[in-house]
PDB file of C-alpha atoms in Angstrom:
ATOM      1  CA  UNK I   1      -6.308   3.957  -4.844  1.00 57.00           C
ATOM      2  CA  UNK I   2      -5.657   7.276  -6.502  1.00 62.00           C
ATOM      3  CA  UNK I   3      -1.948   7.303  -5.654  1.00 64.00           C
ATOM      4  CA  UNK I   4      -0.281   8.476  -8.863  1.00 65.00           C
ATOM      5  CA  UNK I   5       0.148   4.887 -10.146  1.00 64.00           C
ATOM      6  CA  UNK I   6       2.540   3.923  -7.330  1.00 60.00           C
ATOM      7  CA  UNK I   7       0.698   0.636  -6.697  1.00 66.00           C
ATOM      8  CA  UNK I   8      -1.459   1.165  -3.581  1.00 72.00           C
ATOM      9  CA  UNK I   9      -4.772  -0.604  -3.145  1.00 70.00           C
ATOM     10  CA  UNK I  10      -7.659  -0.659  -0.702  1.00 73.00           C
ATOM     11  CA  UNK I  11      -8.540  -4.104   0.619  1.00 76.00           C
ATOM     12  CA  UNK I  12     -12.238  -4.989   0.738  1.00 67.00           C
ATOM     13  CA  UNK I  13     -13.486  -1.554  -0.451  1.00 59.00           C
ATOM     14  CA  UNK I  14     -17.070  -2.821  -0.775  1.00 60.00           C
ATOM     15  CA  UNK I  15     -17.391  -3.578   2.919  1.00 59.00           C
ATOM     16  CA  UNK I  16     -20.796  -2.002   3.532  1.00 58.00           C
ATOM     17  CA  UNK I  17     -21.033  -2.490   7.269  1.00 60.00           C
ATOM     18  CA  UNK I  18     -22.403   0.590   9.061  1.00 56.00           C
ATOM     19  CA  UNK I  19     -19.024   1.807  10.234  1.00 67.00           C
ATOM     20  CA  UNK I  20     -16.314   4.025   8.872  1.00 78.00           C
ATOM     21  CA  UNK I  21     -13.075   2.175   8.221  1.00 81.00           C
ATOM     22  CA  UNK I  22     -10.103   4.073   9.597  1.00 87.00           C
ATOM     23  CA  UNK I  23      -6.392   3.361   9.610  1.00 90.00           C
ATOM     24  CA  UNK I  24      -5.380   1.413  12.689  1.00 94.00           C
ATOM     25  CA  UNK I  25      -1.752   0.300  12.443  1.00 96.00           C
ATOM     26  CA  UNK I  26       0.999  -1.042  10.211  1.00 97.00           C
ATOM     27  CA  UNK I  27       1.067  -4.854  10.194  1.00 96.00           C
ATOM     28  CA  UNK I  28       4.105  -5.281   7.960  1.00 96.00           C
ATOM     29  CA  UNK I  29       6.418  -3.281   5.753  1.00 97.00           C
ATOM     30  CA  UNK I  30       9.067  -3.809   3.112  1.00 94.00           C
ATOM     31  CA  UNK I  31      11.315  -1.784   0.860  1.00 95.00           C
ATOM     32  CA  UNK I  32      12.637  -2.525  -2.614  1.00 94.00           C
ATOM     33  CA  UNK I  33      14.089  -0.735  -5.595  1.00 93.00           C
ATOM     34  CA  UNK I  34      11.877  -0.205  -8.621  1.00 93.00           C
ATOM     35  CA  UNK I  35      13.219  -1.233 -12.006  1.00 90.00           C
ATOM     36  CA  UNK I  36      14.513   2.333 -12.446  1.00 92.00           C
ATOM     37  CA  UNK I  37      16.532   2.122  -9.188  1.00 93.00           C
ATOM     38  CA  UNK I  38      14.231   4.327  -7.074  1.00 95.00           C
ATOM     39  CA  UNK I  39      13.258   3.133  -3.569  1.00 96.00           C
ATOM     40  CA  UNK I  40       9.688   1.934  -3.015  1.00 95.00           C
ATOM     41  CA  UNK I  41       8.203   1.573   0.480  1.00 95.00           C
ATOM     42  CA  UNK I  42       5.224  -0.756   0.960  1.00 94.00           C
ATOM     43  CA  UNK I  43       3.105  -1.214   4.083  1.00 95.00           C
ATOM     44  CA  UNK I  44       0.288  -3.618   4.844  1.00 94.00           C
ATOM     45  CA  UNK I  45      -2.118  -1.666   7.021  1.00 94.00           C
ATOM     46  CA  UNK I  46      -4.886  -2.789   9.339  1.00 93.00           C
ATOM     47  CA  UNK I  47      -8.012  -0.804  10.109  1.00 90.00           C
ATOM     48  CA  UNK I  48      -9.100   0.413  13.528  1.00 89.00           C
ATOM     49  CA  UNK I  49     -10.672  -3.015  14.190  1.00 87.00           C
ATOM     50  CA  UNK I  50      -7.512  -4.950  13.337  1.00 91.00           C
ATOM     51  CA  UNK I  51      -8.773  -6.127   9.933  1.00 87.00           C
ATOM     52  CA  UNK I  52      -6.946  -5.868   6.610  1.00 88.00           C
ATOM     53  CA  UNK I  53      -7.316  -2.316   5.341  1.00 89.00           C
ATOM     54  CA  UNK I  54      -4.881  -1.400   2.563  1.00 90.00           C
ATOM     55  CA  UNK I  55      -1.557  -2.003   0.906  1.00 90.00           C
ATOM     56  CA  UNK I  56       0.144   1.367   0.681  1.00 90.00           C
ATOM     57  CA  UNK I  57       2.946   1.639  -1.869  1.00 90.00           C
ATOM     58  CA  UNK I  58       5.015   4.822  -1.997  1.00 91.00           C
ATOM     59  CA  UNK I  59       7.749   5.507  -4.495  1.00 93.00           C
ATOM     60  CA  UNK I  60      10.051   8.053  -2.878  1.00 95.00           C
ATOM     61  CA  UNK I  61      10.189  10.278  -5.971  1.00 94.00           C
ATOM     62  CA  UNK I  62       6.354  10.157  -6.323  1.00 91.00           C
ATOM     63  CA  UNK I  63       6.600   8.812  -9.895  1.00 91.00           C
ATOM     64  CA  UNK I  64       4.565   5.821 -11.131  1.00 90.00           C
ATOM     65  CA  UNK I  65       5.811   2.344 -10.281  1.00 90.00           C
ATOM     66  CA  UNK I  66       7.642   0.821 -13.253  1.00 91.00           C
ATOM     67  CA  UNK I  67       7.842  -2.832 -12.201  1.00 88.00           C
ATOM     68  CA  UNK I  68       8.047  -4.847  -8.997  1.00 82.00           C
ATOM     69  CA  UNK I  69      11.237  -6.896  -9.199  1.00 82.00           C
ATOM     70  CA  UNK I  70      11.039 -10.683  -9.218  1.00 83.00           C
ATOM     71  CA  UNK I  71      13.788 -11.057  -6.619  1.00 78.00           C
ATOM     72  CA  UNK I  72      13.011  -8.530  -3.885  1.00 64.00           C
TER      73      UNK I  72
END
C-alpha cells in the first residue's frame, strides 16, 4: 500500500471477482515500538464479506517503519 513506508499491505489484491472490496471490521490489533522507540499500531482488517482484507500498519509519527522488533 502507498502508506509512506509504514508497512501496510493489501491482502489478495488481485481478487478479480465482480465486487468492490470494502473495509468491514478489525479482526485483530497489536501495538509495538519501532526500533527508534516510536509506537506502531497494526490491525488485521476483514472486508465487508468477512474475508481477509489488509494489514494496516501506522507509525504514530507518520515516518517510515525502521524495523519490526524480534520480541514484540
